[in-house]
PDB file of C-alpha atoms and ligand atoms in Angstrom:
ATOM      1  CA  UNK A 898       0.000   0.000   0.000  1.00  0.00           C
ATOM      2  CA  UNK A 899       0.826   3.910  -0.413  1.00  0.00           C
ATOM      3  CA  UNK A 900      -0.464   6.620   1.074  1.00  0.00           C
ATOM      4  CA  UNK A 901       0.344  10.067   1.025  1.00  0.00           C
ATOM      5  CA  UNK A 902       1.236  11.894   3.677  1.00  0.00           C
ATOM      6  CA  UNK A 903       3.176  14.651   5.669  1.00  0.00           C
ATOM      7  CA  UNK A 904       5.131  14.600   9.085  1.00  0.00           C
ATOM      8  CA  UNK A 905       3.387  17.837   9.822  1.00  0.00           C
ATOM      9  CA  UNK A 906      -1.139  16.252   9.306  1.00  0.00           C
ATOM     10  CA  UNK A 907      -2.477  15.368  12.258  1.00  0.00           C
ATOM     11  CA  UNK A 908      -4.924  13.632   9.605  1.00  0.00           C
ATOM     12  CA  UNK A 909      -2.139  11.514   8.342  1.00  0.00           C
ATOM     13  CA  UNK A 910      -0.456  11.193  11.802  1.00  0.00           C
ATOM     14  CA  UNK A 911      -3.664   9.170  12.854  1.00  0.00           C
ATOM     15  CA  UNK A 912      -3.550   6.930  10.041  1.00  0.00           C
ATOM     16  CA  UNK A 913       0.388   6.524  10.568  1.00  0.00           C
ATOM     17  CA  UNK A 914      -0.272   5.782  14.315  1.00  0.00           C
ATOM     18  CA  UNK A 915      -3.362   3.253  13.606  1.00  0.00           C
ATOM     19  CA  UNK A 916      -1.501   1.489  11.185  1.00  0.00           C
ATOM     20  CA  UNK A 917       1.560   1.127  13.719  1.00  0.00           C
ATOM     21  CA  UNK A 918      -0.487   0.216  16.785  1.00  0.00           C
ATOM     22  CA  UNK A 919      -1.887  -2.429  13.957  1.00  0.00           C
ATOM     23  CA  UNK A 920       1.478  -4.302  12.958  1.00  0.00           C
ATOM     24  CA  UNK A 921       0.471  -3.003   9.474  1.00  0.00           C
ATOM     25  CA  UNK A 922       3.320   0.406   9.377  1.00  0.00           C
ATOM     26  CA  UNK A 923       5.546  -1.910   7.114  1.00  0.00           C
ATOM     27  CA  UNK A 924       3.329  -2.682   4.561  1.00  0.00           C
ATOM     28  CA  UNK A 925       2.695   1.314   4.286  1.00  0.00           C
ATOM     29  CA  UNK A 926       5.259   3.449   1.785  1.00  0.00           C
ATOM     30  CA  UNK A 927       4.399   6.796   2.703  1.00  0.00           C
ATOM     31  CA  UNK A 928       4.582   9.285  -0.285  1.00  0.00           C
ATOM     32  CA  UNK A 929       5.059  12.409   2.033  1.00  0.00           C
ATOM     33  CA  UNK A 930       4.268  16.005   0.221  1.00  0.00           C
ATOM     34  CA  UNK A 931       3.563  19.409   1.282  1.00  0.00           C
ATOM     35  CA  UNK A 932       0.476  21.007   0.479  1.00  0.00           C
ATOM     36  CA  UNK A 933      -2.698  23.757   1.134  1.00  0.00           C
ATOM     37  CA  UNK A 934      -5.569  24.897  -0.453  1.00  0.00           C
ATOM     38  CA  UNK A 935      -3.283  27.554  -2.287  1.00  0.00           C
ATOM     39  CA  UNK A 936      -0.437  25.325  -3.294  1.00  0.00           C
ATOM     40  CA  UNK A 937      -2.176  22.449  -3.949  1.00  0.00           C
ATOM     41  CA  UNK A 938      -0.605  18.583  -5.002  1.00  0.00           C
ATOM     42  CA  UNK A 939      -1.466  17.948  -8.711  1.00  0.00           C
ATOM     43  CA  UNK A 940      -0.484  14.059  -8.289  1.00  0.00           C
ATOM     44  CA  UNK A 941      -2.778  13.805  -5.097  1.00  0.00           C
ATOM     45  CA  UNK A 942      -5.967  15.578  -6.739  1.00  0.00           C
ATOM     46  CA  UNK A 943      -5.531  12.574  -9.301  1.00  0.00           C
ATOM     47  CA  UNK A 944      -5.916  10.052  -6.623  1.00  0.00           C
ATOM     48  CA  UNK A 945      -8.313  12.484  -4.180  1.00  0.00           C
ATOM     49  CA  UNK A 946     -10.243  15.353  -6.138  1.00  0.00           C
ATOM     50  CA  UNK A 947     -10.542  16.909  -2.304  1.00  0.00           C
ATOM     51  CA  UNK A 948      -7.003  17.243  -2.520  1.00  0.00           C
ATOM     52  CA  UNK A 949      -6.637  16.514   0.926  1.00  0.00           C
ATOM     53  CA  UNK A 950      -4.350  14.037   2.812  1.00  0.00           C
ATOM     54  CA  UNK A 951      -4.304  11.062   3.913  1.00  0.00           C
ATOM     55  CA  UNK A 952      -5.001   9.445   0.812  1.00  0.00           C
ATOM     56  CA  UNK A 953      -4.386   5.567   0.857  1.00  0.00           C
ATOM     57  CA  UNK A 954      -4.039   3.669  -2.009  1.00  0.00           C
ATOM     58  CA  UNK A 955      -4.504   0.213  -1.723  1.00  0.00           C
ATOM     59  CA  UNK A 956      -3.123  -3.364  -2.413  1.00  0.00           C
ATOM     60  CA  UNK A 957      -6.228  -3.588  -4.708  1.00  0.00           C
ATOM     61  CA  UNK A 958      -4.873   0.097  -6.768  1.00  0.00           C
ATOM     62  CA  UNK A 959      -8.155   1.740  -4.945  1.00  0.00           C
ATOM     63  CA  UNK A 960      -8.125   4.720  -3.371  1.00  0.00           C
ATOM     64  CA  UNK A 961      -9.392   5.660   0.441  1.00  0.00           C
ATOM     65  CA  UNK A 962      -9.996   8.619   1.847  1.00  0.00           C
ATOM     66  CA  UNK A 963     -10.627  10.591   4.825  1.00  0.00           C
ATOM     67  CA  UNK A 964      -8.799   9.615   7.673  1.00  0.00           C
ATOM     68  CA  UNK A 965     -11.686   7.895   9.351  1.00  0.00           C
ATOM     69  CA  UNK A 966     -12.408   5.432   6.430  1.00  0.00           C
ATOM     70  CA  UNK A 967      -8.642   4.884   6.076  1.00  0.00           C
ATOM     71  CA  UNK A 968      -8.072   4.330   9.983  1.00  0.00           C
ATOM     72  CA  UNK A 969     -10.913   1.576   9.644  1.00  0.00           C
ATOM     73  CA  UNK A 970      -9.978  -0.092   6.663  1.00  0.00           C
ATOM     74  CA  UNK A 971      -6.866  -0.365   8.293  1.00  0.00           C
ATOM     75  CA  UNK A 972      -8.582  -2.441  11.097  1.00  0.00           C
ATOM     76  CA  UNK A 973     -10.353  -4.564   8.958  1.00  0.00           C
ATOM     77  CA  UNK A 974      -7.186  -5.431   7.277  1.00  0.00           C
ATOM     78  CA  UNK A 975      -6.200  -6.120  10.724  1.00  0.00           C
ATOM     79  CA  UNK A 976      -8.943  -8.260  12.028  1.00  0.00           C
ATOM     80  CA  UNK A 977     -11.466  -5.633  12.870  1.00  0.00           C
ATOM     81  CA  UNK A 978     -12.311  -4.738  16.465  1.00  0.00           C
ATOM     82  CA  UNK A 979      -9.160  -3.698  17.509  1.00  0.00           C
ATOM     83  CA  UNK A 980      -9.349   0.171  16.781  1.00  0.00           C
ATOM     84  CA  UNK A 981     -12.972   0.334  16.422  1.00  0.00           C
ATOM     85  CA  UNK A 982     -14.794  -0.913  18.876  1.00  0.00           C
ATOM     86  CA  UNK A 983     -17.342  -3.834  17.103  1.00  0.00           C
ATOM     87  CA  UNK A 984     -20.228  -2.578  18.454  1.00  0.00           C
ATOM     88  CA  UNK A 985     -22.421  -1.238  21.496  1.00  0.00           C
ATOM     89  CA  UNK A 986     -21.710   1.840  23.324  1.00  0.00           C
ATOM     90  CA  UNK A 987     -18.046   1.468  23.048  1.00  0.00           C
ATOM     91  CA  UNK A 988     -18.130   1.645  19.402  1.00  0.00           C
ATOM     92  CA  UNK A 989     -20.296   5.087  19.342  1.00  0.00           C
ATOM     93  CA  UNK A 990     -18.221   6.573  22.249  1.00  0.00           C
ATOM     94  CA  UNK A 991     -14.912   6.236  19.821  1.00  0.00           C
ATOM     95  CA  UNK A 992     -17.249   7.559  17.008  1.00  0.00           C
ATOM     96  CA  UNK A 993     -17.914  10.720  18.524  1.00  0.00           C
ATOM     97  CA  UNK A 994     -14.494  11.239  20.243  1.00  0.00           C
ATOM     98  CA  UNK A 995     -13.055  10.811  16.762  1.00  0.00           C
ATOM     99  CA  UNK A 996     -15.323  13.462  15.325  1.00  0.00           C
ATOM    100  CA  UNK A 997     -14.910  15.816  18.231  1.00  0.00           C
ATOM    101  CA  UNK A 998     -11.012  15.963  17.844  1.00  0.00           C
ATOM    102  CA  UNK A 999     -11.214  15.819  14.329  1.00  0.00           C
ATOM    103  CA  UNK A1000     -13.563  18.789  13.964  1.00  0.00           C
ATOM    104  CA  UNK A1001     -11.203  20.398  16.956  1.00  0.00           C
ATOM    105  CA  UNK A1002      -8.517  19.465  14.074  1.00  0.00           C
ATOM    106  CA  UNK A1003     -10.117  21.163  11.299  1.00  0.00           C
ATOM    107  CA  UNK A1004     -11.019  24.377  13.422  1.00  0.00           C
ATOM    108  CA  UNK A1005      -6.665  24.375  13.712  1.00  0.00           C
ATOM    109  CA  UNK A1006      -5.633  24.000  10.649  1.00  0.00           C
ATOM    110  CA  UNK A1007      -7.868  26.437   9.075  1.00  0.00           C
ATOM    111  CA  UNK A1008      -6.585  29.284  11.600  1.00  0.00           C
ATOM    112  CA  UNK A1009      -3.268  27.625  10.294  1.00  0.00           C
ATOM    113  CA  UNK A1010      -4.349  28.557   7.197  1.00  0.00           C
ATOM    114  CA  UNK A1011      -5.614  31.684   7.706  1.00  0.00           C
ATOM    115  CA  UNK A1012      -2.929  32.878   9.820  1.00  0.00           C
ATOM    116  CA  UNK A1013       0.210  31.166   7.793  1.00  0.00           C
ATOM    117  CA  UNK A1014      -1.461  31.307   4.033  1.00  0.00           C
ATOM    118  CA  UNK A1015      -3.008  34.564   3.570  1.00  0.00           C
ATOM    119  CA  UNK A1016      -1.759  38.277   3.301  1.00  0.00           C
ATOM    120  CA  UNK A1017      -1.612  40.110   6.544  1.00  0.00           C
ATOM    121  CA  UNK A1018      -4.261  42.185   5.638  1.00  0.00           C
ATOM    122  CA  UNK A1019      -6.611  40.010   4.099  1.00  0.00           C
ATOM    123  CA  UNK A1020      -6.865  37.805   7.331  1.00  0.00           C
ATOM    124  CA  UNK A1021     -10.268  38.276   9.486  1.00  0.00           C
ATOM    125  CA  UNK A1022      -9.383  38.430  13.063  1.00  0.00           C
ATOM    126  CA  UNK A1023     -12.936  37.555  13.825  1.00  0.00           C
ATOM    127  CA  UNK A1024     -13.252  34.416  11.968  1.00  0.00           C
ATOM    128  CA  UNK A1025      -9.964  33.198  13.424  1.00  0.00           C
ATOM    129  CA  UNK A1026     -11.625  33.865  16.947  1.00  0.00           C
ATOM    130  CA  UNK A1027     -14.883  31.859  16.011  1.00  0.00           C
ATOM    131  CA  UNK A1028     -12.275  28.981  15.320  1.00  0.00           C
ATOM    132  CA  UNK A1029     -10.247  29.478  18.298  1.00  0.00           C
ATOM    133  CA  UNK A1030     -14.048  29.308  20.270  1.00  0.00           C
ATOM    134  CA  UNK A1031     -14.980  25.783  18.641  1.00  0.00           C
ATOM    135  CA  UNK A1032     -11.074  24.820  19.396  1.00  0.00           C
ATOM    136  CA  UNK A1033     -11.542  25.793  23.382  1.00  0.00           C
ATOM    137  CA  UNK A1034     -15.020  24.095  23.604  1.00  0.00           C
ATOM    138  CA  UNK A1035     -13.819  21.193  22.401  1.00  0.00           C
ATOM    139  CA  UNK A1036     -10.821  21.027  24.945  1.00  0.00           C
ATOM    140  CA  UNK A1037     -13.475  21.866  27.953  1.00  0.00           C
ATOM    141  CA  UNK A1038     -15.612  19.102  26.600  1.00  0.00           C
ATOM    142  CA  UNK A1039     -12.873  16.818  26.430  1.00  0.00           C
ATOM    143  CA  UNK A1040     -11.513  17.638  29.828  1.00  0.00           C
ATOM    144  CA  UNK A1041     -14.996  16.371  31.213  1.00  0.00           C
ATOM    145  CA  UNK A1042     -14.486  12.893  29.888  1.00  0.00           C
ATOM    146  CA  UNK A1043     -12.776  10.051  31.324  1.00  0.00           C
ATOM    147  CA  UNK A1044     -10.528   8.837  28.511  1.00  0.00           C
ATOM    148  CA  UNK A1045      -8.553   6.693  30.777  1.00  0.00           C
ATOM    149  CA  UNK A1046      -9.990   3.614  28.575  1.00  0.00           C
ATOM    150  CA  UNK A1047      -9.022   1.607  25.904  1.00  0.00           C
ATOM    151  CA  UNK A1048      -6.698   3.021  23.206  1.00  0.00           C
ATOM    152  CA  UNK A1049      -8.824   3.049  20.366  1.00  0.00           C
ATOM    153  CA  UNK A1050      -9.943   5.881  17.466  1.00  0.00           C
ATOM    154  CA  UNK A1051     -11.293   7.769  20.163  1.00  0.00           C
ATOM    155  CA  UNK A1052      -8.237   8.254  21.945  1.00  0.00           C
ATOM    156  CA  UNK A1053      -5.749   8.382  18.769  1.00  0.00           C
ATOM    157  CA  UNK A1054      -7.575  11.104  17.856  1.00  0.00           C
ATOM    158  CA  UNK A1055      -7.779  12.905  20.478  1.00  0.00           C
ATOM    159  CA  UNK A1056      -4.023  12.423  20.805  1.00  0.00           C
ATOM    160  CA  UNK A1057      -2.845  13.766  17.329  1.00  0.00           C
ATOM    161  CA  UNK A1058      -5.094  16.639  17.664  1.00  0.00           C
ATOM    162  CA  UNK A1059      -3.333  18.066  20.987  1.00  0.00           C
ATOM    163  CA  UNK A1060      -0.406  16.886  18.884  1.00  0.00           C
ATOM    164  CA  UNK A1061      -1.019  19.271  16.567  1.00  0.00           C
ATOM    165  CA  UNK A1062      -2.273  22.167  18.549  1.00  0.00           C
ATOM    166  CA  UNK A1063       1.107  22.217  20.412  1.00  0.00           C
ATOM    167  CA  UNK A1064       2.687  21.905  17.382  1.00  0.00           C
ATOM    168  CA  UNK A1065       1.340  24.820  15.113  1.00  0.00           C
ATOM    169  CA  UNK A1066       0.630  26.949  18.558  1.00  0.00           C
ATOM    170  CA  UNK A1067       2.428  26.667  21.283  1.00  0.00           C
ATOM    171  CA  UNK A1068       1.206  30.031  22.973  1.00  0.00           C
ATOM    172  CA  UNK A1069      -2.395  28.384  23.533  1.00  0.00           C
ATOM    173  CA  UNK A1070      -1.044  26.918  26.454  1.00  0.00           C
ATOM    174  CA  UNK A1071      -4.353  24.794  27.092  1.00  0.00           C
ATOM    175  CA  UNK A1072      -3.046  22.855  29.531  1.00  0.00           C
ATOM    176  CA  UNK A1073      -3.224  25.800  32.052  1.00  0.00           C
ATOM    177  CA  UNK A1074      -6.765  25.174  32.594  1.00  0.00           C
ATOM    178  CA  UNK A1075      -6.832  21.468  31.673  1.00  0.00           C
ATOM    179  CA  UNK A1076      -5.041  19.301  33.862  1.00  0.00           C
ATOM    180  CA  UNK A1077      -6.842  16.010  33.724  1.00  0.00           C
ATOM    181  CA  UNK A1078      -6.721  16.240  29.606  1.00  0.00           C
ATOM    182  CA  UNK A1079      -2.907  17.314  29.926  1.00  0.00           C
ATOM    183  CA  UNK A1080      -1.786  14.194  32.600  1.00  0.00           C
ATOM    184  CA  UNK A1081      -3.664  11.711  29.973  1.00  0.00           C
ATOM    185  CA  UNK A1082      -1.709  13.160  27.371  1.00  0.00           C
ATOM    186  CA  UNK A1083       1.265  12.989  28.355  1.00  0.00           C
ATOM    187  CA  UNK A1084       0.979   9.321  29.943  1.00  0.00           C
ATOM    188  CA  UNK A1085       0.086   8.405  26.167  1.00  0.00           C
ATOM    189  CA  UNK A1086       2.076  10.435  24.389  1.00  0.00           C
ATOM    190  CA  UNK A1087       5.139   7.705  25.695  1.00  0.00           C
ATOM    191  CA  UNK A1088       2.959   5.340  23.691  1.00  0.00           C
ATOM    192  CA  UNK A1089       5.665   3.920  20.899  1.00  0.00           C
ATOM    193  CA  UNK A1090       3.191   4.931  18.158  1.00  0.00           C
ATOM    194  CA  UNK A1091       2.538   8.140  19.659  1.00  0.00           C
ATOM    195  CA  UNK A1092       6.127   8.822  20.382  1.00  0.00           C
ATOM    196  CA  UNK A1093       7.506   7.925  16.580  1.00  0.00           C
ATOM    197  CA  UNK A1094       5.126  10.344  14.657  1.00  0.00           C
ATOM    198  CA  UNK A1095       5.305  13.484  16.576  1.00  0.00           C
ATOM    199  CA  UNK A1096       4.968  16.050  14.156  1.00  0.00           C
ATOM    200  CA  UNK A1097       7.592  18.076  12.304  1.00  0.00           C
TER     201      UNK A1097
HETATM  202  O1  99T B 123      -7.151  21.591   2.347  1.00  0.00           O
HETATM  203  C1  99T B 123      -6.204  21.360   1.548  1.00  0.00           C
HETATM  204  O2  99T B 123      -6.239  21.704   0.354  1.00  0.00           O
HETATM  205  C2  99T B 123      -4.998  20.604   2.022  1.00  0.00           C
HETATM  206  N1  99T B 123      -5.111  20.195   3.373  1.00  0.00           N
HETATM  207  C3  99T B 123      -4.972  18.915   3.775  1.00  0.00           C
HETATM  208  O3  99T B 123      -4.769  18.006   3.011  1.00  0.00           O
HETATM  209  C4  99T B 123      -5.066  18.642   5.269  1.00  0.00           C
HETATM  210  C5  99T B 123      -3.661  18.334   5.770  1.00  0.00           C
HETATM  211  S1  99T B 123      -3.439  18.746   7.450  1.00  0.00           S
HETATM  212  N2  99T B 123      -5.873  17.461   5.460  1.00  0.00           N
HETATM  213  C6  99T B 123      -7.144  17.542   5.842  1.00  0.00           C
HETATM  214  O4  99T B 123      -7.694  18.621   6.107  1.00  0.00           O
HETATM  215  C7  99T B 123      -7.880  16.201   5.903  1.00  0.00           C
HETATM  216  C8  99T B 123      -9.201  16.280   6.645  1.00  0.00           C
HETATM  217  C9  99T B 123     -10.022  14.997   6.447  1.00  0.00           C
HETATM  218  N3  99T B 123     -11.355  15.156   6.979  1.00  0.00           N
HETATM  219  C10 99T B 123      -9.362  13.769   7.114  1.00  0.00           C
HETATM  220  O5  99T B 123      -8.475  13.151   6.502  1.00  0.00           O
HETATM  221  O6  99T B 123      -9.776  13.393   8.203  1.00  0.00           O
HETATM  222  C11 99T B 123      -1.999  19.753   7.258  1.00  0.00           C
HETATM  223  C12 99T B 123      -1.847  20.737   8.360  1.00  0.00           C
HETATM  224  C13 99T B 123      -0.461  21.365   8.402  1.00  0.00           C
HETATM  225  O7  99T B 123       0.436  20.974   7.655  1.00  0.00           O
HETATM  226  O8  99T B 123      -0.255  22.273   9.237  1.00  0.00           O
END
């Protein structure tokens, strides 16, 4: 398999740390680009007209995308059940934890974006805000819940996307008001999967 990716996604990162927790890394050769919706990846739109990565291409010469769908094809390949929960509450707790940090993920990058990609003084301070106020709420909401569990889609992606906040801004400092959230954190972050894709 192939899949394109970068060492600074938290999108990819997810699929590169499912895949390791999986036993399936080796059987991955990462095609690693740089990209953003103004310099986008001619090669990748051919495989994924969002132009977005992760984009997996399989044993099979089809192509997966988002993250999600990749991250669970990845545990059927494995078995199944092992990253997403089968079924029951479980399964729909993961669910949700996966699209809370992912949407906290998305809220990131586009200040990343907007902040890093645009002219000075075409960037809207008060857009940037309204993502900084879903990227907060989602912190608070994650500092309510006991993620002390099992390690599963949930949990990696709640991991990359602290990951990534710390990575593109530092000066948030969330942990300041988040201590249970920042002690989980940095138990897992020791995690060899977790540990070998910090981003860069
Ligand atoms: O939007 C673009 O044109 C290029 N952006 C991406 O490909 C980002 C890379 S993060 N990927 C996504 O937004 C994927 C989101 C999708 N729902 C998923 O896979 O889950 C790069 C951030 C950075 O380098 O700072």
């Amino acid at each position: 398999m192939q899949m394109y990716s970068s060492p600074s996604s938290p999108f990819a990162r997810k699929a590169r740390v499912t895949a390791h927790e999986l036993g399936l890394d080796a059987r991955i050769t990462l095609i690693n680009i740089s990209l953003s919706p103004v310099n986008p990846h001619q090669e990748l739109r051919a495989h994924n007209p969002l132009g977005k990565l992760p984009a997996l291409i399989t044993d099979t010469g089809e192509t997966l995308y988002d993250s999600p769908v990749i991250c669970e094809y990845l545990d059927a390949l494995a078995g199944g059940g092992r990253i997403f929960p089968a079924s029951g509450p479980a399964r729909w707790t993961a669910l949700r934890r996966q699209a809370l940090a992912d949407g906290l993920t998305d809220a990131t990058v586009l200040v990343r974006y907007e902040t890093a990609a645009r002219p000075t003084t075409l960037q809207w301070q008060q857009w940037i805000e309204g993502q900084f106020l879903k990227v907060r709420t989602a912190l608070d909401a994650l500092e309510t819940e006991d993620l002390g569990g099992a390690f599963d889609i949930g949990a990696i992606s709640v991991a990359c996307a602290l990951g990534y906040l710390d990575f593109r801004f530092p000066e948030e400092r969330w942990r300041e008001t988040r201590p249970r959230l920042a002690a989980w954190h940095a138990a897992l972050s020791e995690r060899p999967s977790l540990a070998s894709s910090r981003p860069s």
